[in-house]
Amino acid sequence: MTYLVFFCGHAGTGKTTLAKKLLVPLMQASATPFCLLDKDTLYGGYSAAAMAMLTGDPNDRDSPLFLQHLRDPEYRCLIDTARDNLQLGVSALVVAPLSREIRERRLFDRAWLGIGDDVKLRVVWVHTTEETARQRIIARADPNDAYKLAHWDEYRQRRFVPSGEMGEDLLMFDNTAPTLANDEALLTRIVGEPQRVATLLPRLPV
């Protein structure tokens, strides 16, 4: 069995750090190889070049122009790359905000994803407080965050925590100050093998 696992959430919530921390234990617990597909790693350079050509600012990736014309193709290619790996028997851990897809429940639409019932599908929503996220964004000093910080009041309107029908089947993870027990609980919910997980998590860094 292969797994398609999404780590989604807003900027500054620690999606990538969490994914990298859990990747090896996830492979061990599931007994399947995984690839890590991070949107920024896969498409960051291309998007920077495209925006530099269009606007003169390679870091202008939160502007209306980017969101209207480049965002969706990036995400579509990300999903397609995950599906190619799944067809080769390699599970995929996908890291990206995917907030619109969460709102529209697309990540639970197997037809939209292009996957069959043989793929174990898990969607994790990584969240933290707005102020924690903002401080982390400031601390990492990534030029790609410049638009967010300069237009924070506008950007913060896009932030949300899924609830009600939108949050059904989501694995919610508060990444403000996670403990080893929190990591273990998340890994167990992804894999569904508590006994195997319990023998792996002590290897995770605290």
PDB file of C-alpha atoms in Angstrom:
ATOM      1  CA  MET A   1       0.000   0.000   0.000  1.00  0.00           C
ATOM      2  CA  THR A   2       1.189   3.516  -0.786  1.00  0.00           C
ATOM      3  CA  TYR A   3       0.462   6.700   1.153  1.00  0.00           C
ATOM      4  CA  LEU A   4      -0.344  10.210  -0.002  1.00  0.00           C
ATOM      5  CA  VAL A   5       0.167  12.525   2.964  1.00  0.00           C
ATOM      6  CA  PHE A   6      -0.336  16.290   2.808  1.00  0.00           C
ATOM      7  CA  PHE A   7       1.155  18.714   5.327  1.00  0.00           C
ATOM      8  CA  CYS A   8      -0.836  21.903   4.757  1.00  0.00           C
ATOM      9  CA  GLY A   9      -1.123  25.222   6.559  1.00  0.00           C
ATOM     10  CA  HIS A  10      -0.291  28.888   6.426  1.00  0.00           C
ATOM     11  CA  ALA A  11       3.179  30.428   6.273  1.00  0.00           C
ATOM     12  CA  GLY A  12       5.224  30.237   9.450  1.00  0.00           C
ATOM     13  CA  THR A  13       3.422  27.230  10.922  1.00  0.00           C
ATOM     14  CA  GLY A  14       6.443  24.944  10.500  1.00  0.00           C
ATOM     15  CA  LYS A  15       5.064  22.543   7.872  1.00  0.00           C
ATOM     16  CA  THR A  16       8.405  21.770   6.261  1.00  0.00           C
ATOM     17  CA  THR A  17      10.284  21.378   9.548  1.00  0.00           C
ATOM     18  CA  LEU A  18       7.620  19.000  10.828  1.00  0.00           C
ATOM     19  CA  ALA A  19       7.584  16.997   7.584  1.00  0.00           C
ATOM     20  CA  LYS A  20      11.354  16.552   7.608  1.00  0.00           C
ATOM     21  CA  LYS A  21      11.311  15.531  11.269  1.00  0.00           C
ATOM     22  CA  LEU A  22       8.688  12.846  10.696  1.00  0.00           C
ATOM     23  CA  LEU A  23       9.787  11.562   7.290  1.00  0.00           C
ATOM     24  CA  VAL A  24      12.170   8.795   8.391  1.00  0.00           C
ATOM     25  CA  PRO A  25       9.929   7.530  11.237  1.00  0.00           C
ATOM     26  CA  LEU A  26       7.012   7.617   8.787  1.00  0.00           C
ATOM     27  CA  MET A  27       8.904   5.420   6.321  1.00  0.00           C
ATOM     28  CA  GLN A  28       9.842   3.016   9.094  1.00  0.00           C
ATOM     29  CA  ALA A  29       6.356   2.841  10.584  1.00  0.00           C
ATOM     30  CA  SER A  30       4.641   2.370   7.225  1.00  0.00           C
ATOM     31  CA  ALA A  31       7.345   0.089   5.806  1.00  0.00           C
ATOM     32  CA  THR A  32       7.208   1.974   2.515  1.00  0.00           C
ATOM     33  CA  PRO A  33       9.565   4.398   0.747  1.00  0.00           C
ATOM     34  CA  PHE A  34       8.520   8.055   0.689  1.00  0.00           C
ATOM     35  CA  CYS A  35       9.519  11.053  -1.384  1.00  0.00           C
ATOM     36  CA  LEU A  36       9.301  14.556   0.078  1.00  0.00           C
ATOM     37  CA  LEU A  37       7.680  17.052  -2.300  1.00  0.00           C
ATOM     38  CA  ASP A  38       7.950  20.601  -1.003  1.00  0.00           C
ATOM     39  CA  LYS A  39       6.308  23.202  -3.250  1.00  0.00           C
ATOM     40  CA  ASP A  40       8.897  25.884  -2.570  1.00  0.00           C
ATOM     41  CA  THR A  41      11.780  23.548  -3.374  1.00  0.00           C
ATOM     42  CA  LEU A  42      10.174  22.242  -6.557  1.00  0.00           C
ATOM     43  CA  TYR A  43       8.819  25.487  -7.984  1.00  0.00           C
ATOM     44  CA  GLY A  44      10.372  28.346  -6.020  1.00  0.00           C
ATOM     45  CA  GLY A  45      13.150  29.010  -8.525  1.00  0.00           C
ATOM     46  CA  TYR A  46      10.821  28.850 -11.510  1.00  0.00           C
ATOM     47  CA  SER A  47       8.278  31.163  -9.877  1.00  0.00           C
ATOM     48  CA  ALA A  48      10.988  33.630  -8.931  1.00  0.00           C
ATOM     49  CA  ALA A  49      12.202  33.760 -12.534  1.00  0.00           C
ATOM     50  CA  ALA A  50       8.659  34.162 -13.870  1.00  0.00           C
ATOM     51  CA  MET A  51       7.784  36.958 -11.444  1.00  0.00           C
ATOM     52  CA  ALA A  52      11.074  38.734 -12.107  1.00  0.00           C
ATOM     53  CA  MET A  53      10.230  38.764 -15.792  1.00  0.00           C
ATOM     54  CA  LEU A  54       6.624  39.875 -15.245  1.00  0.00           C
ATOM     55  CA  THR A  55       7.003  42.408 -12.434  1.00  0.00           C
ATOM     56  CA  GLY A  56      10.719  42.917 -11.875  1.00  0.00           C
ATOM     57  CA  ASP A  57      10.403  41.424  -8.380  1.00  0.00           C
ATOM     58  CA  PRO A  58      11.364  37.732  -8.075  1.00  0.00           C
ATOM     59  CA  ASN A  59       9.930  37.579  -4.551  1.00  0.00           C
ATOM     60  CA  ASP A  60       6.509  38.911  -5.527  1.00  0.00           C
ATOM     61  CA  ARG A  61       4.715  35.616  -4.920  1.00  0.00           C
ATOM     62  CA  ASP A  62       1.820  36.743  -2.754  1.00  0.00           C
ATOM     63  CA  SER A  63       0.605  39.436  -5.097  1.00  0.00           C
ATOM     64  CA  PRO A  64      -2.735  39.206  -6.956  1.00  0.00           C
ATOM     65  CA  LEU A  65      -0.890  38.540 -10.240  1.00  0.00           C
ATOM     66  CA  PHE A  66       0.828  35.445  -8.866  1.00  0.00           C
ATOM     67  CA  LEU A  67      -2.256  34.170  -7.063  1.00  0.00           C
ATOM     68  CA  GLN A  68      -4.433  34.558 -10.153  1.00  0.00           C
ATOM     69  CA  HIS A  69      -2.101  33.175 -12.808  1.00  0.00           C
ATOM     70  CA  LEU A  70       0.712  31.019 -11.391  1.00  0.00           C
ATOM     71  CA  ARG A  71      -0.558  29.551  -8.133  1.00  0.00           C
ATOM     72  CA  ASP A  72      -2.915  26.909  -9.517  1.00  0.00           C
ATOM     73  CA  PRO A  73      -0.501  25.509 -12.161  1.00  0.00           C
ATOM     74  CA  GLU A  74       2.146  25.103  -9.446  1.00  0.00           C
ATOM     75  CA  TYR A  75      -0.227  23.116  -7.258  1.00  0.00           C
ATOM     76  CA  ARG A  76      -1.497  21.048 -10.156  1.00  0.00           C
ATOM     77  CA  CYS A  77       2.068  20.055 -11.077  1.00  0.00           C
ATOM     78  CA  LEU A  78       2.773  19.249  -7.425  1.00  0.00           C
ATOM     79  CA  ILE A  79      -0.189  16.849  -7.314  1.00  0.00           C
ATOM     80  CA  ASP A  80       0.787  15.333 -10.666  1.00  0.00           C
ATOM     81  CA  THR A  81       4.342  14.699  -9.420  1.00  0.00           C
ATOM     82  CA  ALA A  82       2.992  12.986  -6.316  1.00  0.00           C
ATOM     83  CA  ARG A  83       0.742  10.802  -8.463  1.00  0.00           C
ATOM     84  CA  ASP A  84       3.648   9.779 -10.712  1.00  0.00           C
ATOM     85  CA  ASN A  85       5.562   8.584  -7.647  1.00  0.00           C
ATOM     86  CA  LEU A  86       2.538   6.713  -6.295  1.00  0.00           C
ATOM     87  CA  GLN A  87       2.192   4.859  -9.589  1.00  0.00           C
ATOM     88  CA  LEU A  88       5.807   3.734  -9.173  1.00  0.00           C
ATOM     89  CA  GLY A  89       5.108   2.428  -5.671  1.00  0.00           C
ATOM     90  CA  VAL A  90       6.678   5.376  -3.857  1.00  0.00           C
ATOM     91  CA  SER A  91       4.566   7.126  -1.228  1.00  0.00           C
ATOM     92  CA  ALA A  92       4.500  10.923  -1.220  1.00  0.00           C
ATOM     93  CA  LEU A  93       4.687  13.465   1.579  1.00  0.00           C
ATOM     94  CA  VAL A  94       3.527  16.763   0.061  1.00  0.00           C
ATOM     95  CA  VAL A  95       4.242  20.083   1.783  1.00  0.00           C
ATOM     96  CA  ALA A  96       2.372  23.190   0.637  1.00  0.00           C
ATOM     97  CA  PRO A  97      -0.167  25.697   1.997  1.00  0.00           C
ATOM     98  CA  LEU A  98      -3.037  24.350  -0.169  1.00  0.00           C
ATOM     99  CA  SER A  99      -5.480  26.518   1.765  1.00  0.00           C
ATOM    100  CA  ARG A 100      -7.881  26.944  -1.156  1.00  0.00           C
ATOM    101  CA  GLU A 101      -7.909  23.204  -1.740  1.00  0.00           C
ATOM    102  CA  ILE A 102      -8.662  22.651   1.950  1.00  0.00           C
ATOM    103  CA  ARG A 103     -11.594  25.087   1.782  1.00  0.00           C
ATOM    104  CA  GLU A 104     -12.960  23.335  -1.301  1.00  0.00           C
ATOM    105  CA  ARG A 105     -12.296  19.818   0.082  1.00  0.00           C
ATOM    106  CA  ARG A 106     -10.337  18.911  -3.047  1.00  0.00           C
ATOM    107  CA  LEU A 107      -7.668  17.021  -1.138  1.00  0.00           C
ATOM    108  CA  PHE A 108     -10.263  14.385  -0.259  1.00  0.00           C
ATOM    109  CA  ASP A 109     -11.480  14.106  -3.859  1.00  0.00           C
ATOM    110  CA  ARG A 110      -9.689  11.043  -5.190  1.00  0.00           C
ATOM    111  CA  ALA A 111     -10.857  11.748  -8.738  1.00  0.00           C
ATOM    112  CA  TRP A 112      -9.359  15.261  -8.598  1.00  0.00           C
ATOM    113  CA  LEU A 113      -6.151  13.845  -7.133  1.00  0.00           C
ATOM    114  CA  GLY A 114      -6.086  11.059  -9.707  1.00  0.00           C
ATOM    115  CA  ILE A 115      -5.619   8.269  -7.173  1.00  0.00           C
ATOM    116  CA  GLY A 116      -7.460   5.040  -6.452  1.00  0.00           C
ATOM    117  CA  ASP A 117      -8.756   3.468  -3.273  1.00  0.00           C
ATOM    118  CA  ASP A 118      -5.490   1.561  -2.871  1.00  0.00           C
ATOM    119  CA  VAL A 119      -3.734   4.767  -1.779  1.00  0.00           C
ATOM    120  CA  LYS A 120      -3.928   5.624   1.919  1.00  0.00           C
ATOM    121  CA  LEU A 121      -4.813   9.323   2.017  1.00  0.00           C
ATOM    122  CA  ARG A 122      -4.035  11.584   4.972  1.00  0.00           C
ATOM    123  CA  VAL A 123      -4.315  15.384   5.167  1.00  0.00           C
ATOM    124  CA  VAL A 124      -2.608  17.165   8.070  1.00  0.00           C
ATOM    125  CA  TRP A 125      -3.420  20.809   8.839  1.00  0.00           C
ATOM    126  CA  VAL A 126      -0.460  22.373  10.640  1.00  0.00           C
ATOM    127  CA  HIS A 127      -1.386  25.492  12.573  1.00  0.00           C
ATOM    128  CA  THR A 128      -0.138  27.923  15.190  1.00  0.00           C
ATOM    129  CA  THR A 129      -1.172  31.306  16.504  1.00  0.00           C
ATOM    130  CA  GLU A 130      -1.004  34.277  14.166  1.00  0.00           C
ATOM    131  CA  GLU A 131       1.623  36.030  16.271  1.00  0.00           C
ATOM    132  CA  THR A 132       3.794  32.895  16.477  1.00  0.00           C
ATOM    133  CA  ALA A 133       3.601  32.488  12.714  1.00  0.00           C
ATOM    134  CA  ARG A 134       4.455  36.152  12.156  1.00  0.00           C
ATOM    135  CA  GLN A 135       7.470  35.990  14.468  1.00  0.00           C
ATOM    136  CA  ARG A 136       8.719  32.849  12.716  1.00  0.00           C
ATOM    137  CA  ILE A 137       8.328  34.534   9.324  1.00  0.00           C
ATOM    138  CA  ILE A 138      10.318  37.540  10.551  1.00  0.00           C
ATOM    139  CA  ALA A 139      13.012  35.296  12.064  1.00  0.00           C
ATOM    140  CA  ARG A 140      13.593  33.241   8.925  1.00  0.00           C
ATOM    141  CA  ALA A 141      14.132  36.438   6.874  1.00  0.00           C
ATOM    142  CA  ASP A 142      13.074  34.833   3.591  1.00  0.00           C
ATOM    143  CA  PRO A 143      12.729  37.456   0.811  1.00  0.00           C
ATOM    144  CA  ASN A 144       9.681  35.550  -0.421  1.00  0.00           C
ATOM    145  CA  ASP A 145       7.846  36.666   2.718  1.00  0.00           C
ATOM    146  CA  ALA A 146       8.369  40.362   2.069  1.00  0.00           C
ATOM    147  CA  TYR A 147       4.926  40.869   0.532  1.00  0.00           C
ATOM    148  CA  LYS A 148       3.208  39.111   3.443  1.00  0.00           C
ATOM    149  CA  LEU A 149       4.960  41.259   6.028  1.00  0.00           C
ATOM    150  CA  ALA A 150       4.449  44.489   4.101  1.00  0.00           C
ATOM    151  CA  HIS A 151       0.741  43.700   3.620  1.00  0.00           C
ATOM    152  CA  TRP A 152       0.113  41.795   6.855  1.00  0.00           C
ATOM    153  CA  ASP A 153      -3.391  43.125   7.438  1.00  0.00           C
ATOM    154  CA  GLU A 154      -4.340  41.946   3.959  1.00  0.00           C
ATOM    155  CA  TYR A 155      -2.539  38.613   4.303  1.00  0.00           C
ATOM    156  CA  ARG A 156      -3.989  37.804   7.729  1.00  0.00           C
ATOM    157  CA  GLN A 157      -7.476  37.870   6.215  1.00  0.00           C
ATOM    158  CA  ARG A 158      -6.495  34.738   4.270  1.00  0.00           C
ATOM    159  CA  ARG A 159      -5.510  32.891   7.448  1.00  0.00           C
ATOM    160  CA  PHE A 160      -8.029  30.484   8.944  1.00  0.00           C
ATOM    161  CA  VAL A 161      -8.294  27.310  11.007  1.00  0.00           C
ATOM    162  CA  PRO A 162     -10.561  24.724   9.354  1.00  0.00           C
ATOM    163  CA  SER A 163     -13.662  23.845  11.329  1.00  0.00           C
ATOM    164  CA  GLY A 164     -17.057  22.279  10.809  1.00  0.00           C
ATOM    165  CA  GLU A 165     -17.528  20.500   7.484  1.00  0.00           C
ATOM    166  CA  MET A 166     -14.288  21.983   6.138  1.00  0.00           C
ATOM    167  CA  GLY A 167     -12.330  20.294   8.902  1.00  0.00           C
ATOM    168  CA  GLU A 168     -13.846  16.835   8.533  1.00  0.00           C
ATOM    169  CA  ASP A 169     -11.188  14.109   8.256  1.00  0.00           C
ATOM    170  CA  LEU A 170      -8.361  16.617   8.691  1.00  0.00           C
ATOM    171  CA  LEU A 171      -5.607  15.666  11.114  1.00  0.00           C
ATOM    172  CA  MET A 172      -5.174  18.902  13.077  1.00  0.00           C
ATOM    173  CA  PHE A 173      -1.707  19.565  14.501  1.00  0.00           C
ATOM    174  CA  ASP A 174      -0.871  22.521  16.747  1.00  0.00           C
ATOM    175  CA  ASN A 175       2.784  23.224  15.983  1.00  0.00           C
ATOM    176  CA  THR A 176       3.226  26.100  18.427  1.00  0.00           C
ATOM    177  CA  ALA A 177       5.287  24.066  20.925  1.00  0.00           C
ATOM    178  CA  PRO A 178       4.955  20.381  19.968  1.00  0.00           C
ATOM    179  CA  THR A 179       6.142  17.644  22.312  1.00  0.00           C
ATOM    180  CA  LEU A 180       7.384  14.147  21.557  1.00  0.00           C
ATOM    181  CA  ALA A 181       3.941  12.872  22.576  1.00  0.00           C
ATOM    182  CA  ASN A 182       2.318  15.187  20.019  1.00  0.00           C
ATOM    183  CA  ASP A 183       4.622  13.863  17.290  1.00  0.00           C
ATOM    184  CA  GLU A 184       3.852  10.284  18.293  1.00  0.00           C
ATOM    185  CA  ALA A 185       0.104  10.913  18.232  1.00  0.00           C
ATOM    186  CA  LEU A 186       0.294  12.462  14.752  1.00  0.00           C
ATOM    187  CA  LEU A 187       2.421   9.648  13.357  1.00  0.00           C
ATOM    188  CA  THR A 188       0.008   7.083  14.793  1.00  0.00           C
ATOM    189  CA  ARG A 189      -2.956   8.838  13.171  1.00  0.00           C
ATOM    190  CA  ILE A 190      -1.169   8.887   9.816  1.00  0.00           C
ATOM    191  CA  VAL A 191      -0.023   5.273   9.843  1.00  0.00           C
ATOM    192  CA  GLY A 192      -2.592   3.671  12.146  1.00  0.00           C
ATOM    193  CA  GLU A 193      -0.016   1.369  13.734  1.00  0.00           C
ATOM    194  CA  PRO A 194       0.416   2.525  17.361  1.00  0.00           C
ATOM    195  CA  GLN A 195       2.646  -0.367  18.445  1.00  0.00           C
ATOM    196  CA  ARG A 196       5.102   0.168  15.603  1.00  0.00           C
ATOM    197  CA  VAL A 197       5.065   3.932  16.093  1.00  0.00           C
ATOM    198  CA  ALA A 198       5.842   3.651  19.799  1.00  0.00           C
ATOM    199  CA  THR A 199       9.151   1.943  19.000  1.00  0.00           C
ATOM    200  CA  LEU A 200      10.176   4.627  16.498  1.00  0.00           C
ATOM    201  CA  LEU A 201       9.377   7.986  18.037  1.00  0.00           C
ATOM    202  CA  PRO A 202      12.170   7.996  20.648  1.00  0.00           C
ATOM    203  CA  ARG A 203      14.515   8.403  17.671  1.00  0.00           C
ATOM    204  CA  LEU A 204      12.957  11.772  16.862  1.00  0.00           C
ATOM    205  CA  PRO A 205      14.811  14.846  18.126  1.00  0.00           C
ATOM    206  CA  VAL A 206      13.042  16.550  20.995  1.00  0.00           C
TER     207      VAL A 206
END
